[in-house]
XYZ file of N, CA, C and O in Angstrom:
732
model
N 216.890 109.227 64.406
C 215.683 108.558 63.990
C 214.635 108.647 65.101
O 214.946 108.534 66.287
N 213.497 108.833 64.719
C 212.174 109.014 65.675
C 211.906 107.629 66.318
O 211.671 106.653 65.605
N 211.947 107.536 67.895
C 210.931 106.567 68.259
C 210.281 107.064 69.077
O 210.436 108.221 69.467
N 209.425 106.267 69.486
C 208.195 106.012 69.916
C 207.989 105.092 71.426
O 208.293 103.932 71.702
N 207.495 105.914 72.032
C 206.987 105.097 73.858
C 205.455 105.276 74.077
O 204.820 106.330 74.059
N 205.096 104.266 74.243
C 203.593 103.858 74.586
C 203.332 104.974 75.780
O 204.021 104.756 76.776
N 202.757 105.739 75.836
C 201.847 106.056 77.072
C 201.565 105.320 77.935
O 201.027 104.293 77.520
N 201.704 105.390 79.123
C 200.960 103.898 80.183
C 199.883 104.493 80.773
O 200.036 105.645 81.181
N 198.432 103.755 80.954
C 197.432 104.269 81.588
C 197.705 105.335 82.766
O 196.892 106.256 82.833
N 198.820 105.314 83.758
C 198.979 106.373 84.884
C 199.473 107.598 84.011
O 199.963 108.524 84.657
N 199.434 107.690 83.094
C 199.999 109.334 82.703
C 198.673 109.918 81.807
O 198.591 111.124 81.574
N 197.775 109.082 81.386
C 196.166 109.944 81.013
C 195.421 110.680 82.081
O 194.606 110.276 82.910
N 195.856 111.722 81.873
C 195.305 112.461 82.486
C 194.744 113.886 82.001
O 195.566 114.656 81.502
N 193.729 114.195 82.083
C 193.594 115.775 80.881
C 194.335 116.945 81.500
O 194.381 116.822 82.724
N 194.878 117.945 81.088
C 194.862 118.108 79.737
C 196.130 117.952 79.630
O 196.744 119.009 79.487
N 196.914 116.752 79.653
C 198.030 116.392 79.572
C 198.245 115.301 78.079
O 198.756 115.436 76.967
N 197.457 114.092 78.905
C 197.057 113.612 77.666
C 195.643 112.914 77.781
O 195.362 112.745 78.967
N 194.902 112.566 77.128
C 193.978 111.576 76.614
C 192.825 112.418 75.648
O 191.631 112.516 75.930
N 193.558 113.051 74.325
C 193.010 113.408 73.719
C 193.052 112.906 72.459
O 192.674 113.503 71.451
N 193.809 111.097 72.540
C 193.687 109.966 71.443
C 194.794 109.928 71.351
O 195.080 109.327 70.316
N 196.804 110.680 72.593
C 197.215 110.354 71.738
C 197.758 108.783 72.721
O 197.331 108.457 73.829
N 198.617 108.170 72.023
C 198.747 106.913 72.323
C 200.381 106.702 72.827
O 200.801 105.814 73.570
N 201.239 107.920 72.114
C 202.930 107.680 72.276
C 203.411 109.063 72.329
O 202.795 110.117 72.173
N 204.435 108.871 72.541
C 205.223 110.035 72.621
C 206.498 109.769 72.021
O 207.095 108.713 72.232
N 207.037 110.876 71.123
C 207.858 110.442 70.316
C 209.181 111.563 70.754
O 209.169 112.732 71.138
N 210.254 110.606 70.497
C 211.668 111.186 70.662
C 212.506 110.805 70.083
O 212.503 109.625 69.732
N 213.835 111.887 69.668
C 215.076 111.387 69.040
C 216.341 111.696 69.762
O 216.801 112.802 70.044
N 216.990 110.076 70.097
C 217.924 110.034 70.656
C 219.294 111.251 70.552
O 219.996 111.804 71.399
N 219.207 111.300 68.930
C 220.005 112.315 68.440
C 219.710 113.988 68.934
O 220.738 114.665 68.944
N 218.791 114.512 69.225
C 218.765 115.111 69.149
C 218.551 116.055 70.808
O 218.400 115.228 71.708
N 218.524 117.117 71.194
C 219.674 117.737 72.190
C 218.422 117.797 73.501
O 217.362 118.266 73.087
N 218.414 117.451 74.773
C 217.432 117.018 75.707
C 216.622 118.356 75.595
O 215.400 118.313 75.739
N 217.343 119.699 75.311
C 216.802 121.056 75.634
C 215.485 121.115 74.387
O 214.434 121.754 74.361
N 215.904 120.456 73.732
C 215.289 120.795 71.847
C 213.928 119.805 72.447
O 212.798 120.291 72.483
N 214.179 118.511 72.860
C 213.339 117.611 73.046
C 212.204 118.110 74.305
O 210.999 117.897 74.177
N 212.751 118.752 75.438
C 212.133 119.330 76.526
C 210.879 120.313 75.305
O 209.652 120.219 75.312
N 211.598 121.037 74.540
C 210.993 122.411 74.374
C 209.230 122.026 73.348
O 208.240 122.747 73.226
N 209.481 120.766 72.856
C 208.464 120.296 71.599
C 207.486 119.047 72.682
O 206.290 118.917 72.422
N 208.116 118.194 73.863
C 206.743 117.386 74.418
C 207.742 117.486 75.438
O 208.884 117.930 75.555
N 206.438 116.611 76.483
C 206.793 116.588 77.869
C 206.917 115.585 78.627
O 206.369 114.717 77.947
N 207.388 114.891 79.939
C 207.076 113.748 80.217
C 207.500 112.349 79.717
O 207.029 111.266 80.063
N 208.845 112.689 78.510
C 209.441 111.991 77.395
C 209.819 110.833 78.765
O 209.216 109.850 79.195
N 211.353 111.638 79.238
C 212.116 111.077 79.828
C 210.946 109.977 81.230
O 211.096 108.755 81.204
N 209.979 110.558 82.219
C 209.616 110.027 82.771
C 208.980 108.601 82.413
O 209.132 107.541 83.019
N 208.160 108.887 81.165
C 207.470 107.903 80.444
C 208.410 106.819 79.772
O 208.085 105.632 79.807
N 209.647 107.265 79.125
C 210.213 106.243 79.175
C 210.743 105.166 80.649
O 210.681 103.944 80.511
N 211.110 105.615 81.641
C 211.510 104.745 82.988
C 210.244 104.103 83.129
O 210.155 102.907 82.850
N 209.517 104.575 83.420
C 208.117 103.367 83.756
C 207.890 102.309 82.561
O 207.507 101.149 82.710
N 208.204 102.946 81.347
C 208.382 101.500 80.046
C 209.405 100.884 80.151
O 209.586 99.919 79.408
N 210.572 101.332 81.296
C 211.453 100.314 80.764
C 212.772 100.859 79.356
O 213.729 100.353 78.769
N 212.187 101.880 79.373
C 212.896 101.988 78.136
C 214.449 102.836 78.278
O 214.412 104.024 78.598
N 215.413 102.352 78.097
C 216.875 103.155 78.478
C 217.268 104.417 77.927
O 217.657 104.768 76.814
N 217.070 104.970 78.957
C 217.141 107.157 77.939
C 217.762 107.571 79.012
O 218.004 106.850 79.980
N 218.088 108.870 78.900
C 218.594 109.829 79.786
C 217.811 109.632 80.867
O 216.597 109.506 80.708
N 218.244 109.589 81.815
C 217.368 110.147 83.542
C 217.840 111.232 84.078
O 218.930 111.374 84.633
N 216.519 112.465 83.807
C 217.139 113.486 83.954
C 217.468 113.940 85.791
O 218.339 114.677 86.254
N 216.489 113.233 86.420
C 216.795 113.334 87.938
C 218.133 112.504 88.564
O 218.112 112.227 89.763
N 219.052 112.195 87.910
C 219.877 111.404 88.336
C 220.877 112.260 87.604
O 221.622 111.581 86.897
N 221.124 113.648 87.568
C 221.952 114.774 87.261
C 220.669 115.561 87.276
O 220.304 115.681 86.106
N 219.931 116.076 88.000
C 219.306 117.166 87.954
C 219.664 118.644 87.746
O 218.956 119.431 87.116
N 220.969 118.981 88.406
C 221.854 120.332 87.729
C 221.584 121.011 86.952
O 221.236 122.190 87.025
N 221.795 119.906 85.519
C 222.192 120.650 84.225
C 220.126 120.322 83.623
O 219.378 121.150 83.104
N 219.894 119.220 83.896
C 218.345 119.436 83.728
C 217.576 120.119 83.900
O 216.795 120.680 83.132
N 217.734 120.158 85.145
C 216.890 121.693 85.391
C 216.856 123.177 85.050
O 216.043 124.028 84.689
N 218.124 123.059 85.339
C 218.822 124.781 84.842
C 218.053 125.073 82.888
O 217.483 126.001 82.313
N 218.473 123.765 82.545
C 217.636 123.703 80.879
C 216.209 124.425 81.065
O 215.886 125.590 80.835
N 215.535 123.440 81.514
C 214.220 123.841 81.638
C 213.679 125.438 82.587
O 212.693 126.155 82.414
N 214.428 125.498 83.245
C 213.820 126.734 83.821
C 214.082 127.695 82.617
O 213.300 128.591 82.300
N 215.417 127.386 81.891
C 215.615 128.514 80.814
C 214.532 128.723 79.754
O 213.941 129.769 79.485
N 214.398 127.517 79.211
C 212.824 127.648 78.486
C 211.320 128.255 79.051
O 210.296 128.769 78.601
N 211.991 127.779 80.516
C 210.206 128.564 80.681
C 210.354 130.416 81.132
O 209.480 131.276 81.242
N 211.839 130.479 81.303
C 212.252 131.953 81.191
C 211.974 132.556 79.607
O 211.791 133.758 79.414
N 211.971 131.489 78.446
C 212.178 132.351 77.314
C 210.322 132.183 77.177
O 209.780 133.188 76.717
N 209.617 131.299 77.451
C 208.034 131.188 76.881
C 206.951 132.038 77.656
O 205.896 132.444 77.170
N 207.517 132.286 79.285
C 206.773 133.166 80.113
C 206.717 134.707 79.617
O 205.781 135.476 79.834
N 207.678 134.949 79.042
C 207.365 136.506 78.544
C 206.442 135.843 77.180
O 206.043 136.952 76.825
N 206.067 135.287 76.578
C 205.688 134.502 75.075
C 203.764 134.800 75.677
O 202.902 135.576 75.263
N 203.760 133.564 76.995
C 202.693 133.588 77.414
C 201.971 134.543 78.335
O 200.799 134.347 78.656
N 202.767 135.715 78.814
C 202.412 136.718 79.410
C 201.598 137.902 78.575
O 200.604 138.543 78.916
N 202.530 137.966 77.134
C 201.817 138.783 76.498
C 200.500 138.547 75.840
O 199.598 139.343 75.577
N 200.632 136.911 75.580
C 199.484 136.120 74.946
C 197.705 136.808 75.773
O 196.652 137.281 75.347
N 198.218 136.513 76.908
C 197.268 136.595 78.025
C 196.929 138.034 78.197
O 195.826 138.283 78.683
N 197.476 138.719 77.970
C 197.995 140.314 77.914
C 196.753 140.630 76.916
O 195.715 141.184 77.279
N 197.000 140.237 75.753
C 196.259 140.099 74.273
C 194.682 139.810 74.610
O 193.783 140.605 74.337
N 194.489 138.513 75.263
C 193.495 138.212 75.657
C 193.509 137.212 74.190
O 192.945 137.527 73.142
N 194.131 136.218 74.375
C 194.018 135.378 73.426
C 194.850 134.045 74.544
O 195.930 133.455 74.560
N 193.800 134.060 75.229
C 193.592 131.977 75.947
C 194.065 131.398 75.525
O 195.181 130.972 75.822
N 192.982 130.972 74.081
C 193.310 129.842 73.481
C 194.803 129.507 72.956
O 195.386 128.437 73.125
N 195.211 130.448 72.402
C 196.893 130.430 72.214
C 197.752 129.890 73.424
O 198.577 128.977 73.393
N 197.204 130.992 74.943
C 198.214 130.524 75.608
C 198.042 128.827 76.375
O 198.779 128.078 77.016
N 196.739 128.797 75.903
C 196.458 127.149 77.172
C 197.586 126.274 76.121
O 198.479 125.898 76.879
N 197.781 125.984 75.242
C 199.127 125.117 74.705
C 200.313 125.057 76.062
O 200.455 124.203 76.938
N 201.172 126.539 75.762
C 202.001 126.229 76.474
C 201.974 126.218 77.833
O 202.900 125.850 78.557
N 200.676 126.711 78.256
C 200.539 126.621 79.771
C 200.533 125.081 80.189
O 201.231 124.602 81.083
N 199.756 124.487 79.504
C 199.866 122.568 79.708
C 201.527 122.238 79.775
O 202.198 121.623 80.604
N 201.831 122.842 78.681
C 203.337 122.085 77.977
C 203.911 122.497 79.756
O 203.939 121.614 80.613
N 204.298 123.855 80.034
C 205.007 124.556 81.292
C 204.616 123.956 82.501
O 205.623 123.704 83.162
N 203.542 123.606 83.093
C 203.149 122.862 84.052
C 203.388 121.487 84.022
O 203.587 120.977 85.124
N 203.426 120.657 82.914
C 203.769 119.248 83.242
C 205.509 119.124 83.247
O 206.167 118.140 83.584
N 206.135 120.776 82.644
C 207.709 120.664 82.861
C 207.638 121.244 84.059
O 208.677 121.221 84.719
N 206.527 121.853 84.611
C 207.363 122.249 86.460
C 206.860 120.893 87.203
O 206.991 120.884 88.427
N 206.354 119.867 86.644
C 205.962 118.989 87.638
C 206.995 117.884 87.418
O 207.109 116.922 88.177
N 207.909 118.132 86.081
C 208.764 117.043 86.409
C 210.110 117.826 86.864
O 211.191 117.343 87.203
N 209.774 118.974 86.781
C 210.770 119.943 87.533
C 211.199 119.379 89.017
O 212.288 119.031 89.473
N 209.375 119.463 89.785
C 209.440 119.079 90.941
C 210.261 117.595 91.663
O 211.046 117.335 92.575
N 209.609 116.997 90.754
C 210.512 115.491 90.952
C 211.638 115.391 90.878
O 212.398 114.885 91.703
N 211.962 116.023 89.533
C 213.542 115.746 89.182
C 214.577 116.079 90.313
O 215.641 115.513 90.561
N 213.666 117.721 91.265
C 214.582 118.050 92.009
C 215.029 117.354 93.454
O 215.855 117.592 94.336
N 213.843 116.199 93.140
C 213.761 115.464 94.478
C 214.713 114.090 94.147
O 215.271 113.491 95.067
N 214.786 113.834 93.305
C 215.754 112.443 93.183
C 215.210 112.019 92.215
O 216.020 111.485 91.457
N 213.692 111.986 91.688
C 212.827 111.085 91.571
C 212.112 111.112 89.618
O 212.072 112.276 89.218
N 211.833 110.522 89.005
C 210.975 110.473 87.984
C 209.253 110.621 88.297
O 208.797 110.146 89.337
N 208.656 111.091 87.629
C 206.745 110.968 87.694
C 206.913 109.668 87.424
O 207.919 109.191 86.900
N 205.621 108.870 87.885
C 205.636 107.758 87.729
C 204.181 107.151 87.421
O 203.700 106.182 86.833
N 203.810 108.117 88.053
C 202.200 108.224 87.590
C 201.481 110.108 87.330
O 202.129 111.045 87.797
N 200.038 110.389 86.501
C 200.014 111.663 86.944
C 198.390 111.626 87.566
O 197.618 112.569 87.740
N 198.168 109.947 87.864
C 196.849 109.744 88.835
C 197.305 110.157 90.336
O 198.301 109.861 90.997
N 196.153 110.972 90.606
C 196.321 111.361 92.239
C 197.546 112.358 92.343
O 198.329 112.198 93.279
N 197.696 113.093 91.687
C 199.126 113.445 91.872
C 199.082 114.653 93.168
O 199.967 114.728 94.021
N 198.092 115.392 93.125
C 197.984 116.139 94.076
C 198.266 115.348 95.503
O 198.652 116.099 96.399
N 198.160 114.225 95.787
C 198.249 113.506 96.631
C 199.612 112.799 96.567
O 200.211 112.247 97.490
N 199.988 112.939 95.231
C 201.587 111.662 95.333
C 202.591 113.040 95.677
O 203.589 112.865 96.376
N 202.282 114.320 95.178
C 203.277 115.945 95.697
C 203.893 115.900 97.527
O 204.776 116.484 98.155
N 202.998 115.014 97.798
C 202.813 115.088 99.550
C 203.819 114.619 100.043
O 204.427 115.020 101.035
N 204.144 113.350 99.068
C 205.719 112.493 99.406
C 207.077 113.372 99.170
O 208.098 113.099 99.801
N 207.038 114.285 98.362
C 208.533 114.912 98.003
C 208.670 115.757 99.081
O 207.809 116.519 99.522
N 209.945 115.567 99.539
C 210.176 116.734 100.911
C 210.621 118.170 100.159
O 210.653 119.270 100.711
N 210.960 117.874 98.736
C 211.186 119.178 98.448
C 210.189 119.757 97.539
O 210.314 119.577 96.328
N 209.308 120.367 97.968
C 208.612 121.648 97.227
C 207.932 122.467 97.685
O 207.545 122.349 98.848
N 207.527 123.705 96.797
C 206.540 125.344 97.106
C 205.332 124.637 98.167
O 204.823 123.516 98.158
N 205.202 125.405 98.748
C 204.081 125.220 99.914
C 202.332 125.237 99.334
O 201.734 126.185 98.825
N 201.768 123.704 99.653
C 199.980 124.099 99.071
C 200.493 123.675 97.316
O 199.651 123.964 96.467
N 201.566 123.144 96.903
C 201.993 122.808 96.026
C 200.659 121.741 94.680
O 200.366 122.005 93.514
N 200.254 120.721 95.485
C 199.185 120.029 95.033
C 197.661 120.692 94.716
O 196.849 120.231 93.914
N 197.478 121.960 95.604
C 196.383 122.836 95.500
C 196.454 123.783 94.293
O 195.593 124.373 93.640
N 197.538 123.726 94.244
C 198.409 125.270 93.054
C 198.188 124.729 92.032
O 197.578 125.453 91.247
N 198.552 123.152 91.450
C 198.540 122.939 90.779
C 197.444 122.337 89.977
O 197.358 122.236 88.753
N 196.487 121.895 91.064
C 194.965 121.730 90.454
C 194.469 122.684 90.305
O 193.469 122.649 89.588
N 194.813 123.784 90.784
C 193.749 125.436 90.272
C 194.419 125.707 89.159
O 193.613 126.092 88.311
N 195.787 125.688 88.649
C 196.272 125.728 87.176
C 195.620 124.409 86.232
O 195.424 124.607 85.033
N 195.451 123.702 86.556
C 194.705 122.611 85.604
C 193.480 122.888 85.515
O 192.920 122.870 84.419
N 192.830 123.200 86.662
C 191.416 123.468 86.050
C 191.154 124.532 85.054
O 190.139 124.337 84.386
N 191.807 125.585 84.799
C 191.846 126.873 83.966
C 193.282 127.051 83.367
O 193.999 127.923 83.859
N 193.682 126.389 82.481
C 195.061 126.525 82.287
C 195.638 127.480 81.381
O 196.846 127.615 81.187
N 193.869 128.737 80.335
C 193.941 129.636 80.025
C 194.116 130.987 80.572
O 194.510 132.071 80.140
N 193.709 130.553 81.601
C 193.309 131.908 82.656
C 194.482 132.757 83.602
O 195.268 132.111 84.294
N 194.512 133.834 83.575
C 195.622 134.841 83.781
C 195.930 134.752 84.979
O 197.040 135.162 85.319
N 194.887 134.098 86.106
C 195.633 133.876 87.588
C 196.133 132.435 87.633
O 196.535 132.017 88.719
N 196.152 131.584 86.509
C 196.966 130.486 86.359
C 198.044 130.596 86.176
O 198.867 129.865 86.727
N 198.347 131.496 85.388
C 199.456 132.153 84.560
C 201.021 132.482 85.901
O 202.244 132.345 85.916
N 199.684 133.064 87.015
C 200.652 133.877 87.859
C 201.141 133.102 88.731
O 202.288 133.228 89.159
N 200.209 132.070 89.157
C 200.415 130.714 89.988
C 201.708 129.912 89.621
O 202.694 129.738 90.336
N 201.479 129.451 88.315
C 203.043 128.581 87.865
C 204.062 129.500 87.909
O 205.187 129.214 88.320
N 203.601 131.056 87.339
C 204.816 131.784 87.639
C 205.815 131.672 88.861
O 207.034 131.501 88.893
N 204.808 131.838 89.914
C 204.938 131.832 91.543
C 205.638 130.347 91.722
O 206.428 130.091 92.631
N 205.319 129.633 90.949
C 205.737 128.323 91.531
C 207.030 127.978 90.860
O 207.857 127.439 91.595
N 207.374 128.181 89.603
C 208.629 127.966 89.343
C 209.826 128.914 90.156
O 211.008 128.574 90.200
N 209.369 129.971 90.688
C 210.632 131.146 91.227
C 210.592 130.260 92.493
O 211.743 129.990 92.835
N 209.698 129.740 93.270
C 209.948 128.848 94.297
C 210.715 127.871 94.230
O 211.804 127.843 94.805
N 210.055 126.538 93.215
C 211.299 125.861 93.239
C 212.344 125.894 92.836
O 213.118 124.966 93.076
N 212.808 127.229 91.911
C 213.760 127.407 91.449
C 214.596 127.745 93.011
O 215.567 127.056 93.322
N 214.175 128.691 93.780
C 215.031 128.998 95.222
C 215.295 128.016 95.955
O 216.224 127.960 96.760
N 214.150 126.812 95.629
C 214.836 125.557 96.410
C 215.923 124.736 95.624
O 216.907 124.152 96.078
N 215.642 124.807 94.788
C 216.754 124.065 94.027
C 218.125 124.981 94.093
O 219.125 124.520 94.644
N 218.128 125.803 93.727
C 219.592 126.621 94.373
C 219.842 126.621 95.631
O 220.978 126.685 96.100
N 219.059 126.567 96.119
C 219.302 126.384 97.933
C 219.790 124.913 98.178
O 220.589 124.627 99.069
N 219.190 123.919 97.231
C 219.804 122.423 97.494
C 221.356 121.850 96.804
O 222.120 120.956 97.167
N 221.396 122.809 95.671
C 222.737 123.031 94.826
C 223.993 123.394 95.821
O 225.024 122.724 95.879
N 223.713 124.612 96.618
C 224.836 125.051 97.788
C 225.159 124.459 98.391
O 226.355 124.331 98.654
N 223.912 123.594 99.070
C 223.958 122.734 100.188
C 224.637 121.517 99.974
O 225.286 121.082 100.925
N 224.622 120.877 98.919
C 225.163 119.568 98.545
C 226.510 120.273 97.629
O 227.302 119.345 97.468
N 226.986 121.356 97.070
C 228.193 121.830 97.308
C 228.924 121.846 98.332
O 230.057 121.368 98.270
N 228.412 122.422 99.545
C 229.027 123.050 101.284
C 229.451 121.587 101.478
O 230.608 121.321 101.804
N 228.624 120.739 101.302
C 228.930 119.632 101.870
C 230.067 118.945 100.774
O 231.036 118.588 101.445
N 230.210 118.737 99.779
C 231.488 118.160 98.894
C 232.675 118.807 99.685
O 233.538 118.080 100.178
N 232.723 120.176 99.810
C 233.807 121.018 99.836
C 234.321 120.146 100.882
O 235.408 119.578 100.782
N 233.167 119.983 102.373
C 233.768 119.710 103.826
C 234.408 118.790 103.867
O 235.371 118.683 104.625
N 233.908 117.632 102.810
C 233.896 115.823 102.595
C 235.631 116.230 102.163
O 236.635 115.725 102.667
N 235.588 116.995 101.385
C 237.162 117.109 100.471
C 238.275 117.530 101.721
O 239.327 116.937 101.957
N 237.954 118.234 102.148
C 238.991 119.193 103.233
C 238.888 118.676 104.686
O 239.552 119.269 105.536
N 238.169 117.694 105.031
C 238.193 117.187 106.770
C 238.825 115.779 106.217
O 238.720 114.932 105.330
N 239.778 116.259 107.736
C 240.915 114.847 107.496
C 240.793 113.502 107.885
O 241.737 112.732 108.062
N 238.708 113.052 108.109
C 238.752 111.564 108.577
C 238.206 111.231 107.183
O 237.988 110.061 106.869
């Protein structure tokens, strides 16, 4: 069954949202990948309401790995779009792909969005992300049709994707040692 989470004033932001809508809708039933692929910002927007759902940064693993796969299957989608010279088509999923690499970013840090006011400025707090990260991502918002936007998020997901595998090993290396040293 469909419900429904209020938007909270810190997540209006264009072109994300404040184009009248008011909620964001999700079904419990149905599979986080399916829900990732149709809106964005579900899971974050629910924690700031309060509302009890999946937290996808509190298993980031299997969250992430989801989402990078989708934006592996929509980047060839939106490459050709752009290719075409048809913008308007691709600015949809370019919005949709950027507000999933920004909860990409968080997720990989521990953390939920919590707001998307100032965010170029709230990027500053996560120790983990792509370098000039907050700059990258306001030059993709300002043009979110445009083909050197395109290449930017590109650039930026293969980054944090290397950090996030790089943080996967690392917090592996370390289970293994925890398991096998005898204090």
């Amino acid at each position: 069954m469909m419900q429904y989470i209020a938007i909270p004033d810190l997540f209006f932001r264009r072109p994300f949202f404040g184009n009248g809508e008011r909620k964001v809708g999700y079904d419990e039933t149905t599979a986080f990948t399916e829900i990732m692929r149709h809106a964005y910002f579900v899971y974050d927007i629910a924690a700031v309401q309060l509302v009890e759902l999946y937290k996808p940064w509190e298993n980031p693993e299997e969250a992430i790995s989801a989402v990078l796969s989708l934006w592996k299957e929509a980047k060839q989608e939106i490459a050709l779009l752009l290719r075409q010279r048809k913008r308007r088509e691709a600015e949809g999923p370019m919005i949709h792909f950027t507000a999933h690499f920004l909860s990409v970013l968080h997720w990989m840090n521990g953390v939920g969005i919590s707001s998307l006011q100032d965010m170029d400025q709230n990027m500053w707090h996560l120790p983990v992300k792509p370098i000039n990260v907050g700059e990258r991502i306001l030059f993709i918002l300002d043009g979110p049709s445009h083909y050197h936007s395109f290449i930017q998020l590109s650039e930026l997901y293969e980054e944090a994707e290397k950090q996030f595998l790089k943080q996967m090993v690392v917090k592996k290396t370390r289970l293994k040692r925890k398991k096998t040293s005898p204090l």
